[in-house]
Amino acid sequence: MVIHSAEFLKSSVSVADCPKANLPEYAFIGRSNVGKSSLINTLTGFKKLAKTSVTPGKTQLINHFLINKAWYLTDLPGYGFAKVPVAVKLLWEKMIKEYLMKRENLVCSFLLIDIRHAPLATDLNFMAWLGTNHIPFHILFTKADKLTFNKQQSAIAVYKKKLSGQWEPIPPMVVTSSETQTGKEEVLNLIESLNKEFELPNRTH
Ligand code: GTP
Ligand code: MG
């Protein structure tokens, strides 16, 4: 899929505040600093669309981007180790979970995981929560450029083994890098095919 346009629409504090739910939407979730905002920029090809930072906790609201004037991407705050007070972290978590449960045009979420990290309880718990609430998601491993191909393969094998104890089937996975653009086409193709499915029920005969 070719991206012709990508524009920041607005930052929202709650679902009620979000743009009209009339287009297919895809959310980026994951621990602070995992690379959510960077991947949005890489996928769209607009380098400064979503704000990124070396300091965890950069994204603090639900940010909507309108892509090709046809679908939305949302950049969310991270969970986990952002250097913000516990009360703020809890507020973010509440906002993210409420958004994921109530946003009716949300087609699929992307749960990002730093490929260098062994499976972490925060991520596994968040996945379990998504499963319990029937919220579809794909796992996107990030920062693949930081590992050799062989180390990527063994990191994925460790993750698959860990998840196979809890999931049947295990969630779909894509390896990505915002540095080298690995995985970009695969994720865009996935969104393209999901967009077509979203349109079906709305077609007039
Ligand atoms: P919060 O908004 O704080 O939750 O973080 P985030 O998940 O949006 O992460 P962000 O995109 O801001 O990236 C965090 C840091 O990781 C930045 O310094 C990025 O340059 C770096 N980074 C992100 N993706 C990649 C990648 O694929 N490869 C490498 N080498 N660095 C990356
Ligand atoms: Mg961010």
Short mmCIF file of C-alpha atoms and ligand atoms in Angstrom, two decimals:
data_model
loop_
_atom_site.label_atom_id
_atom_site.label_comp_id
_atom_site.label_asym_id
_atom_site.label_seq_id
_atom_site.Cartn_x
_atom_site.Cartn_y
_atom_site.Cartn_z
CA MET A 1 0.00 0.00 0.00
CA VAL A 2 1.28 3.45 -0.92
CA ILE A 3 0.83 6.17 1.68
CA HIS A 4 -0.13 9.42 0.00
CA SER A 5 -1.08 11.44 3.03
CA ALA A 6 -0.73 11.30 6.79
CA GLU A 7 -1.98 14.03 9.04
CA PHE A 8 -2.18 14.52 12.77
CA LEU A 9 -5.82 15.07 13.71
CA LYS A 10 -5.99 15.50 17.47
CA SER A 11 -4.94 14.35 20.93
CA SER A 12 -7.73 12.99 23.11
CA VAL A 13 -8.00 12.23 26.81
CA SER A 14 -10.85 9.75 26.47
CA VAL A 15 -12.87 7.73 23.96
CA ALA A 16 -15.65 10.32 24.09
CA ASP A 17 -13.12 12.92 22.94
CA CYS A 18 -11.82 10.88 19.95
CA PRO A 19 -12.60 11.72 16.28
CA LYS A 20 -15.75 10.26 14.69
CA ALA A 21 -15.54 6.45 14.62
CA ASN A 22 -16.36 6.17 10.92
CA LEU A 23 -13.09 4.76 9.53
CA PRO A 24 -11.05 1.64 10.29
CA GLU A 25 -8.58 2.24 13.11
CA TYR A 26 -5.35 0.59 14.28
CA ALA A 27 -3.75 1.28 17.66
CA PHE A 28 -0.12 1.03 18.72
CA ILE A 29 0.36 -0.20 22.25
CA GLY A 30 3.32 -1.35 24.31
CA ARG A 31 5.78 -0.39 27.00
CA SER A 32 7.17 3.12 27.06
CA ASN A 33 10.14 3.56 24.73
CA VAL A 34 9.44 0.35 22.76
CA GLY A 35 9.20 2.37 19.54
CA LYS A 36 5.46 2.96 18.94
CA SER A 37 5.78 6.52 17.67
CA SER A 38 8.88 5.68 15.60
CA LEU A 39 7.11 2.80 13.88
CA ILE A 40 4.15 5.03 13.01
CA ASN A 41 6.59 7.41 11.34
CA THR A 42 8.32 4.58 9.47
CA LEU A 43 5.09 2.99 8.28
CA THR A 44 3.71 6.26 6.98
CA GLY A 45 7.04 7.55 5.65
CA PHE A 46 6.44 10.86 7.44
CA LYS A 47 9.42 11.10 9.78
CA LYS A 48 8.07 13.77 12.10
CA LEU A 49 4.42 12.75 12.24
CA ALA A 50 4.45 11.20 15.73
CA LYS A 51 6.73 12.68 18.39
CA THR A 52 9.50 10.34 19.55
CA SER A 53 12.01 10.57 22.37
CA VAL A 54 14.86 8.70 24.04
CA THR A 55 13.08 9.43 27.33
CA PRO A 56 10.26 6.95 28.11
CA GLY A 57 6.87 8.58 28.55
CA LYS A 58 6.87 10.92 25.55
CA THR A 59 3.38 10.07 24.29
CA GLN A 60 0.81 10.96 26.94
CA LEU A 61 -2.56 11.07 25.17
CA ILE A 62 -4.52 9.18 22.49
CA ASN A 63 -3.15 10.67 19.26
CA HIS A 64 -5.10 10.17 16.05
CA PHE A 65 -3.50 10.27 12.62
CA LEU A 66 -5.58 10.17 9.43
CA ILE A 67 -3.86 8.11 6.72
CA ASN A 68 -4.75 8.39 3.01
CA LYS A 69 -7.90 10.14 4.24
CA ALA A 70 -9.27 6.60 4.68
CA TRP A 71 -8.12 5.07 7.97
CA TYR A 72 -6.75 6.03 11.38
CA LEU A 73 -3.61 5.12 13.25
CA THR A 74 -3.52 5.86 16.96
CA ASP A 75 -0.40 6.42 19.01
CA LEU A 76 -0.93 5.70 22.69
CA PRO A 77 1.06 6.31 25.87
CA GLY A 78 3.20 3.39 26.95
CA TYR A 79 2.70 1.19 29.94
CA GLY A 80 5.60 0.13 32.13
CA PHE A 81 8.67 2.05 32.99
CA ALA A 82 7.97 5.67 32.00
CA LYS A 83 9.48 8.00 34.58
CA VAL A 84 6.17 9.41 35.74
CA PRO A 85 4.42 9.12 39.10
CA VAL A 86 2.51 5.88 39.76
CA ALA A 87 -0.79 7.79 39.82
CA VAL A 88 -0.11 9.05 36.27
CA LYS A 89 0.80 5.55 35.08
CA LEU A 90 -2.47 4.22 36.48
CA LEU A 91 -4.37 7.01 34.77
CA TRP A 92 -2.71 6.18 31.43
CA GLU A 93 -3.48 2.50 31.85
CA LYS A 94 -7.13 3.28 32.58
CA MET A 95 -7.29 5.55 29.53
CA ILE A 96 -5.66 2.96 27.25
CA LYS A 97 -7.85 0.09 28.44
CA GLU A 98 -11.05 2.12 28.21
CA TYR A 99 -10.07 3.17 24.68
CA LEU A 100 -9.30 -0.42 23.62
CA MET A 101 -12.58 -1.73 25.02
CA LYS A 102 -14.88 1.02 23.80
CA ARG A 103 -13.52 2.32 20.51
CA GLU A 104 -15.97 0.71 18.12
CA ASN A 105 -14.04 1.18 14.85
CA LEU A 106 -10.84 -0.36 16.24
CA VAL A 107 -10.08 -3.16 13.79
CA CYS A 108 -6.84 -4.47 15.25
CA SER A 109 -4.17 -3.38 17.70
CA PHE A 110 -0.43 -3.78 17.42
CA LEU A 111 1.29 -4.73 20.62
CA LEU A 112 4.94 -3.78 20.31
CA ILE A 113 7.72 -5.68 22.02
CA ASP A 114 11.43 -4.84 22.00
CA ILE A 115 12.98 -7.92 20.41
CA ARG A 116 15.99 -7.68 22.75
CA HIS A 117 13.94 -8.25 25.91
CA ALA A 118 13.07 -11.66 27.34
CA PRO A 119 9.29 -12.04 27.84
CA LEU A 120 8.23 -9.54 30.52
CA ALA A 121 5.31 -9.92 32.92
CA THR A 122 3.95 -6.47 31.96
CA ASP A 123 3.64 -7.51 28.31
CA LEU A 124 2.34 -11.01 29.03
CA ASN A 125 -0.26 -9.60 31.43
CA PHE A 126 -1.36 -6.99 28.92
CA MET A 127 -1.75 -9.67 26.24
CA ALA A 128 -3.79 -11.80 28.64
CA TRP A 129 -6.02 -8.79 29.29
CA LEU A 130 -6.50 -8.28 25.53
CA GLY A 131 -7.39 -11.95 25.16
CA THR A 132 -9.89 -11.86 28.03
CA ASN A 133 -11.57 -8.84 26.48
CA HIS A 134 -11.57 -10.31 22.93
CA ILE A 135 -9.52 -7.45 21.52
CA PRO A 136 -7.70 -8.62 18.36
CA PHE A 137 -3.99 -7.85 18.16
CA HIS A 138 -0.76 -8.67 16.38
CA ILE A 139 2.61 -8.68 18.09
CA LEU A 140 5.17 -6.45 16.38
CA PHE A 141 8.74 -7.03 17.52
CA THR A 142 10.65 -3.74 17.33
CA LYS A 143 14.29 -2.66 17.02
CA ALA A 144 15.28 -5.76 15.04
CA ASP A 145 18.30 -3.81 13.73
CA LYS A 146 19.85 -4.15 17.20
CA LEU A 147 20.20 -7.95 16.86
CA THR A 148 21.76 -10.24 14.27
CA PHE A 149 19.34 -12.40 12.29
CA ASN A 150 20.24 -15.48 14.34
CA LYS A 151 19.66 -13.66 17.62
CA GLN A 152 16.31 -12.39 16.31
CA GLN A 153 15.31 -15.96 15.50
CA SER A 154 16.24 -17.25 18.95
CA ALA A 155 14.45 -14.33 20.67
CA ILE A 156 11.28 -15.13 18.71
CA ALA A 157 11.61 -18.83 19.52
CA VAL A 158 11.82 -18.01 23.25
CA TYR A 159 8.71 -15.83 22.96
CA LYS A 160 6.76 -18.45 21.01
CA LYS A 161 7.61 -21.09 23.58
CA LYS A 162 6.50 -18.82 26.42
CA LEU A 163 3.22 -17.92 24.70
CA SER A 164 2.41 -21.47 23.64
CA GLY A 165 1.71 -22.25 27.30
CA GLN A 166 -1.04 -19.61 27.38
CA TRP A 167 -2.28 -19.19 23.82
CA GLU A 168 -3.75 -21.55 21.21
CA PRO A 169 -3.04 -20.45 18.55
CA ILE A 170 -0.31 -17.97 19.54
CA PRO A 171 -0.90 -14.37 18.36
CA PRO A 172 0.45 -13.48 14.89
CA MET A 173 3.90 -11.83 14.94
CA VAL A 174 5.85 -9.51 12.63
CA VAL A 175 9.50 -8.49 13.06
CA THR A 176 10.07 -4.77 12.45
CA SER A 177 12.72 -2.08 12.59
CA SER A 178 12.17 1.63 12.23
CA GLU A 179 15.84 2.02 11.35
CA THR A 180 15.94 -0.43 8.43
CA GLN A 181 12.18 -0.50 7.60
CA THR A 182 12.07 -4.27 8.13
CA GLY A 183 8.44 -5.41 8.34
CA LYS A 184 7.00 -2.20 6.91
CA GLU A 185 5.44 -3.80 3.82
CA GLU A 186 4.06 -6.70 5.83
CA VAL A 187 2.29 -4.43 8.32
CA LEU A 188 0.95 -2.13 5.58
CA ASN A 189 -0.32 -5.13 3.59
CA LEU A 190 -2.04 -6.43 6.68
CA ILE A 191 -3.75 -3.08 7.27
CA GLU A 192 -4.75 -2.93 3.60
CA SER A 193 -6.47 -6.30 3.75
CA LEU A 194 -8.17 -5.49 7.07
CA ASN A 195 -9.38 -2.17 5.61
CA LYS A 196 -11.16 -4.09 2.85
CA GLU A 197 -12.92 -6.28 5.40
CA PHE A 198 -14.02 -3.20 7.34
CA GLU A 199 -15.64 -1.75 4.23
CA LEU A 200 -17.74 -4.84 3.46
CA PRO A 201 -20.60 -4.39 5.96
CA ASN A 202 -21.01 -0.75 4.94
CA ARG A 203 -21.36 -1.35 1.20
CA THR A 204 -24.63 -0.36 -0.34
CA HIS A 205 -26.16 -2.86 -2.78
P1 GTP B 1 6.67 6.47 24.59
O1 GTP B 1 5.92 7.46 23.75
O2 GTP B 1 7.55 7.12 25.59
O3 GTP B 1 5.78 5.45 25.19
O4 GTP B 1 7.72 5.69 23.63
P2 GTP B 1 7.51 5.05 22.18
O5 GTP B 1 7.12 3.62 22.32
O6 GTP B 1 6.63 5.88 21.32
O7 GTP B 1 9.02 5.05 21.61
P3 GTP B 1 9.68 6.05 20.57
O8 GTP B 1 9.16 5.79 19.18
O9 GTP B 1 9.60 7.45 21.07
O10 GTP B 1 11.19 5.51 20.54
C1 GTP B 1 11.95 5.42 21.73
C2 GTP B 1 13.43 5.38 21.39
O11 GTP B 1 13.73 4.17 20.67
C3 GTP B 1 13.88 6.51 20.47
O12 GTP B 1 15.15 6.92 20.89
C4 GTP B 1 13.92 5.88 19.09
O13 GTP B 1 14.87 6.49 18.24
C5 GTP B 1 14.35 4.46 19.43
N1 GTP B 1 13.84 3.50 18.42
C6 GTP B 1 12.56 3.31 18.07
N2 GTP B 1 12.44 2.36 17.12
C7 GTP B 1 13.69 1.93 16.85
C8 GTP B 1 14.24 0.94 15.95
O14 GTP B 1 13.54 0.25 15.22
N3 GTP B 1 15.58 0.76 16.00
C9 GTP B 1 16.40 1.48 16.81
N4 GTP B 1 17.71 1.21 16.78
N5 GTP B 1 15.94 2.42 17.66
C10 GTP B 1 14.60 2.65 17.68
MG MG B 2 5.47 7.49 21.79
#
